[in-house]
mmCIF file of C-alpha atoms in Angstrom:
data_model
loop_
_atom_site.group_PDB
_atom_site.id
_atom_site.type_symbol
_atom_site.label_atom_id
_atom_site.label_comp_id
_atom_site.label_asym_id
_atom_site.label_seq_id
_atom_site.Cartn_x
_atom_site.Cartn_y
_atom_site.Cartn_z
ATOM 1 C CA MET P 1 47.022 -34.612 22.164
ATOM 2 C CA ILE P 2 43.245 -34.348 20.777
ATOM 3 C CA GLY P 3 41.351 -31.471 22.491
ATOM 4 C CA SER P 4 36.985 -32.217 22.776
ATOM 5 C CA LEU P 5 34.584 -30.191 23.720
ATOM 6 C CA TYR P 6 31.819 -32.825 25.636
ATOM 7 C CA LEU P 7 27.796 -32.208 26.395
ATOM 8 C CA THR P 8 26.970 -34.106 29.182
ATOM 9 C CA PRO P 9 23.426 -34.280 30.945
ATOM 10 C CA THR P 10 23.782 -31.639 33.898
ATOM 11 C CA SER P 11 22.874 -34.436 36.041
ATOM 12 C CA PRO P 12 25.887 -37.156 35.508
ATOM 13 C CA GLY P 13 22.958 -40.039 36.386
ATOM 14 C CA ASP P 14 20.547 -38.924 33.863
ATOM 15 C CA VAL P 15 21.127 -41.566 30.558
ATOM 16 C CA CYS P 16 19.376 -41.849 27.441
ATOM 17 C CA ASP P 17 20.022 -44.377 24.727
ATOM 18 C CA LEU P 18 22.413 -42.742 21.928
ATOM 19 C CA GLU P 19 19.418 -42.343 19.522
ATOM 20 C CA SER P 20 18.093 -39.322 21.148
ATOM 21 C CA PRO P 21 20.865 -37.462 20.844
ATOM 22 C CA ALA P 22 21.882 -38.444 17.626
ATOM 23 C CA GLN P 23 18.408 -37.002 16.494
ATOM 24 C CA ALA P 24 19.139 -33.808 18.310
ATOM 25 C CA LEU P 25 22.180 -33.325 16.483
ATOM 26 C CA ALA P 26 20.723 -34.175 13.085
ATOM 27 C CA ALA P 27 17.804 -31.931 13.374
ATOM 28 C CA LEU P 28 20.627 -29.362 13.855
ATOM 29 C CA GLN P 29 22.847 -30.687 11.221
ATOM 30 C CA VAL P 30 25.196 -30.758 13.344
ATOM 31 C CA THR P 31 26.746 -34.383 12.397
ATOM 32 C CA ALA P 32 26.352 -35.662 8.674
ATOM 33 C CA LYS P 33 26.755 -39.308 7.541
ATOM 34 C CA PRO P 34 27.954 -41.721 10.115
ATOM 35 C CA ILE P 35 31.696 -42.932 9.941
ATOM 36 C CA ALA P 36 31.776 -45.522 12.348
ATOM 37 C CA THR P 37 29.149 -47.363 15.205
ATOM 38 C CA GLY P 38 30.228 -49.182 18.115
ATOM 39 C CA LYS P 39 28.389 -50.793 21.583
ATOM 40 C CA GLN P 40 28.589 -47.499 23.257
ATOM 41 C CA CYS P 41 30.067 -45.339 20.409
ATOM 42 C CA ARG P 42 28.896 -43.534 17.431
ATOM 43 C CA VAL P 43 31.086 -41.499 15.137
ATOM 44 C CA TYR P 44 29.906 -39.100 12.712
ATOM 45 C CA CYS P 45 31.449 -36.449 10.413
ATOM 46 C CA ALA P 46 30.645 -32.930 11.099
ATOM 47 C CA GLY P 47 27.678 -31.573 9.420
ATOM 48 C CA ASP P 48 27.051 -27.818 7.923
ATOM 49 C CA GLY P 49 25.631 -27.151 11.095
ATOM 50 C CA PHE P 50 28.630 -27.782 13.343
ATOM 51 C CA ALA P 51 29.825 -24.153 12.725
ATOM 52 C CA ARG P 52 26.734 -22.760 13.283
ATOM 53 C CA HIS P 53 25.780 -24.602 16.532
ATOM 54 C CA VAL P 54 29.831 -24.610 17.997
ATOM 55 C CA VAL P 55 30.372 -21.372 18.794
ATOM 56 C CA PHE P 56 34.205 -20.840 18.519
ATOM 57 C CA ALA P 57 36.546 -17.480 20.030
ATOM 58 C CA GLY P 58 37.921 -15.770 17.887
ATOM 59 C CA CYS P 59 37.266 -14.174 14.281
ATOM 60 C CA SER P 60 38.555 -16.792 11.772
ATOM 61 C CA PRO P 61 39.298 -19.910 13.649
ATOM 62 C CA HIS P 62 40.395 -22.782 10.802
ATOM 63 C CA LEU P 63 38.673 -25.817 11.086
ATOM 64 C CA ARG P 64 38.788 -28.815 9.126
ATOM 65 C CA PHE P 65 35.806 -31.257 8.547
ATOM 66 C CA GLU P 66 37.542 -34.229 6.534
ATOM 67 C CA PRO P 67 40.659 -36.246 7.427
ATOM 68 C CA ARG P 68 44.235 -36.004 5.935
ATOM 69 C CA ASP P 69 44.573 -39.959 6.099
ATOM 70 C CA ALA P 70 43.040 -42.862 7.487
ATOM 71 C CA HIS P 71 45.125 -41.731 10.875
ATOM 72 C CA ASP P 72 44.227 -38.344 11.430
ATOM 73 C CA ARG P 73 42.373 -37.527 14.258
ATOM 74 C CA HIS P 74 43.055 -33.249 13.943
ATOM 75 C CA TYR P 75 39.470 -32.372 12.213
ATOM 76 C CA CYS P 76 36.182 -31.819 13.525
ATOM 77 C CA HIS P 77 34.069 -34.581 13.948
ATOM 78 C CA VAL P 78 31.337 -35.675 16.676
ATOM 79 C CA ALA P 79 31.258 -38.790 18.752
ATOM 80 C CA LEU P 80 28.288 -39.916 21.191
ATOM 81 C CA HIS P 81 29.874 -42.587 24.035
ATOM 82 C CA GLY P 82 27.225 -44.346 26.106
ATOM 83 C CA PRO P 83 24.609 -45.156 27.804
ATOM 84 C CA PHE P 84 27.558 -46.639 30.574
ATOM 85 C CA ALA P 85 26.132 -48.064 33.760
ATOM 86 C CA HIS P 86 27.552 -45.443 35.833
ATOM 87 C CA PRO P 87 29.128 -42.022 35.387
ATOM 88 C CA ARG P 88 32.251 -41.648 33.466
ATOM 89 C CA ILE P 89 34.737 -39.188 34.022
ATOM 90 C CA ILE P 90 36.725 -37.573 31.452
ATOM 91 C CA THR P 91 39.491 -35.492 32.150
ATOM 92 C CA GLY P 92 42.695 -34.685 30.628
ATOM 93 C CA GLN P 93 46.861 -34.192 31.047
ATOM 94 C CA ASN P 94 45.850 -30.681 32.412
ATOM 95 C CA THR P 95 42.951 -30.773 33.647
ATOM 96 C CA VAL P 96 42.696 -28.436 36.579
ATOM 97 C CA LYS P 97 42.392 -29.343 40.071
ATOM 98 C CA PRO P 98 38.809 -29.631 40.961
ATOM 99 C CA ARG P 99 37.141 -27.623 44.188
ATOM 100 C CA CYS P 100 35.210 -29.284 47.166
ATOM 101 C CA PRO P 101 31.766 -27.561 46.190
ATOM 102 C CA HIS P 102 31.495 -27.411 50.302
ATOM 103 C CA CYS P 103 34.753 -25.370 51.083
ATOM 104 C CA ARG P 104 35.907 -24.738 47.982
ATOM 105 C CA ALA P 105 39.312 -26.052 48.620
ATOM 106 C CA ARG P 106 41.361 -27.855 46.048
ATOM 107 C CA LEU P 107 41.673 -31.312 45.607
ATOM 108 C CA ALA P 108 45.497 -31.456 44.676
ATOM 109 C CA ASP P 109 45.375 -35.528 44.786
ATOM 110 C CA TRP P 110 42.403 -35.678 42.745
ATOM 111 C CA ARG P 111 43.788 -38.520 40.083
ATOM 112 C CA LYS P 112 44.744 -40.519 43.428
ATOM 113 C CA ARG P 113 41.452 -40.139 45.233
ATOM 114 C CA LEU P 114 38.440 -40.019 42.369
ATOM 115 C CA ASP P 115 39.449 -43.879 41.850
ATOM 116 C CA ARG P 116 37.108 -44.738 44.007
ATOM 117 C CA ALA P 117 33.025 -43.906 44.409
ATOM 118 C CA ALA P 118 33.657 -40.984 46.487
ATOM 119 C CA ALA P 119 36.630 -39.520 48.817
ATOM 120 C CA ALA P 120 36.594 -37.087 51.782
ATOM 121 C CA CYS P 121 37.742 -33.340 50.985
ATOM 122 C CA THR P 122 41.167 -33.404 52.492
ATOM 123 C CA ALA P 123 40.203 -29.964 53.840
ATOM 124 C CA CYS P 124 36.838 -30.180 55.202
ATOM 125 C CA GLY P 125 36.257 -34.175 55.386
ATOM 126 C CA ILE P 126 33.028 -33.914 53.497
ATOM 127 C CA LEU P 127 32.355 -36.619 50.951
ATOM 128 C CA VAL P 128 32.483 -35.627 47.186
ATOM 129 C CA THR P 129 32.157 -37.456 43.802
ATOM 130 C CA ALA P 130 33.686 -36.727 40.637
ATOM 131 C CA ALA P 131 30.074 -35.549 39.638
ATOM 132 C CA SER P 132 30.064 -32.632 42.736
ATOM 133 C CA LEU P 133 33.364 -31.443 42.367
ATOM 134 C CA ASP P 134 33.321 -27.859 40.688
ATOM 135 C CA TRP P 135 35.540 -28.722 37.431
ATOM 136 C CA ARG P 136 35.353 -24.793 35.763
ATOM 137 C CA GLN P 137 34.514 -26.954 32.900
ATOM 138 C CA HIS P 138 37.656 -28.468 32.091
ATOM 139 C CA ALA P 139 36.399 -32.174 32.925
ATOM 140 C CA ALA P 140 32.876 -33.798 31.696
ATOM 141 C CA VAL P 141 31.079 -36.778 34.149
ATOM 142 C CA GLY P 142 28.532 -38.575 32.484
ATOM 143 C CA ARG P 143 26.409 -42.097 31.586
ATOM 144 C CA ALA P 144 25.731 -40.714 27.953
ATOM 145 C CA LEU P 145 28.967 -37.731 26.390
ATOM 146 C CA VAL P 146 28.352 -35.745 23.111
ATOM 147 C CA GLU P 147 31.776 -35.721 22.216
ATOM 148 C CA LEU P 148 32.405 -32.897 19.246
ATOM 149 C CA ARG P 149 36.226 -33.539 18.603
ATOM 150 C CA ASN P 150 39.273 -31.157 17.666
ATOM 151 C CA VAL P 151 37.563 -28.201 20.333
ATOM 152 C CA PHE P 152 40.490 -27.115 22.302
ATOM 153 C CA PRO P 153 39.799 -25.842 26.167
ATOM 154 C CA GLY P 154 38.366 -22.591 26.169
ATOM 155 C CA GLU P 155 38.063 -22.114 22.268
ATOM 156 C CA ALA P 156 34.266 -22.995 21.536
ATOM 157 C CA SER P 157 31.063 -23.062 23.508
ATOM 158 C CA PRO P 158 28.039 -24.940 22.647
ATOM 159 C CA SER P 159 24.819 -22.890 21.245
ATOM 160 C CA ASP P 160 22.112 -22.305 23.283
ATOM 161 C CA GLN P 161 20.045 -23.798 20.672
ATOM 162 C CA LEU P 162 22.013 -26.390 20.648
ATOM 163 C CA LEU P 163 21.687 -27.338 24.256
ATOM 164 C CA HIS P 164 17.840 -26.839 24.294
ATOM 165 C CA THR P 165 17.248 -28.872 21.276
ATOM 166 C CA LEU P 166 19.409 -31.629 23.269
ATOM 167 C CA ALA P 167 17.049 -31.302 26.410
ATOM 168 C CA GLU P 168 13.909 -31.402 23.753
ATOM 169 C CA HIS P 169 15.033 -34.570 22.654
ATOM 170 C CA THR P 170 16.137 -36.209 25.702
ATOM 171 C CA GLY P 171 14.108 -34.707 28.638
ATOM 172 C CA PHE P 172 16.783 -33.306 30.780
ATOM 173 C CA SER P 173 18.928 -30.758 30.740
ATOM 174 C CA TRP P 174 22.541 -30.299 29.166
ATOM 175 C CA ARG P 175 26.090 -29.039 30.102
ATOM 176 C CA HIS P 176 29.103 -28.216 28.372
ATOM 177 C CA ALA P 177 33.058 -29.159 29.547
ATOM 178 C CA TRP P 178 36.341 -29.099 27.889
ATOM 179 C CA SER P 179 38.524 -32.405 27.470
ATOM 180 C CA THR P 180 41.103 -34.604 25.744
ATOM 181 C CA LEU P 181 40.057 -37.131 22.837
ATOM 182 C CA LEU P 182 38.196 -40.267 24.629
ATOM 183 C CA ASP P 183 39.814 -43.514 23.335
ATOM 184 C CA THR P 184 37.278 -45.790 23.338
ATOM 185 C CA CYS P 185 35.769 -44.934 20.280
ATOM 186 C CA PRO P 186 37.455 -44.989 17.149
ATOM 187 C CA PRO P 187 38.546 -41.615 15.349
ATOM 188 C CA GLY P 188 36.202 -42.321 11.862
#
């Protein structure tokens, strides 16, 4: 399983074409040459700015920026996803149980309940959506997503400058979360 750091608009309904975040990432040299392009996905090599704008915890993280072979996904690279017609929720095998934003109760059966647009909290009965839940940064929700691949949960965060530059290029604020690799895009 590959971990990823996701950057999404703060408001899950905000949407942009992939060109705006691509320009922001290129301006900071977070991305380098393109690897693959699809209808709703672009994959790039990590650029020289990747390690400057993805702030890793610990003193000396071991980062690889080149694949060992054609099937290797265990290296740092970047994928842009979207724009999607509706917000997508990206979760992983070990995603924490989210909390209701109203009563703070945990939704134990969230995987079954969130296959619909909204579900009632089992504790307070308020309708919640995937975007309104408190995931403690362990799920990403958005119509446009920036995926920084081979970053494990809690291992790294985006720099303030990266989030600011994305906001400047797209016109809205961004946040981050960790999850596993989104399978709708080639690995590069």
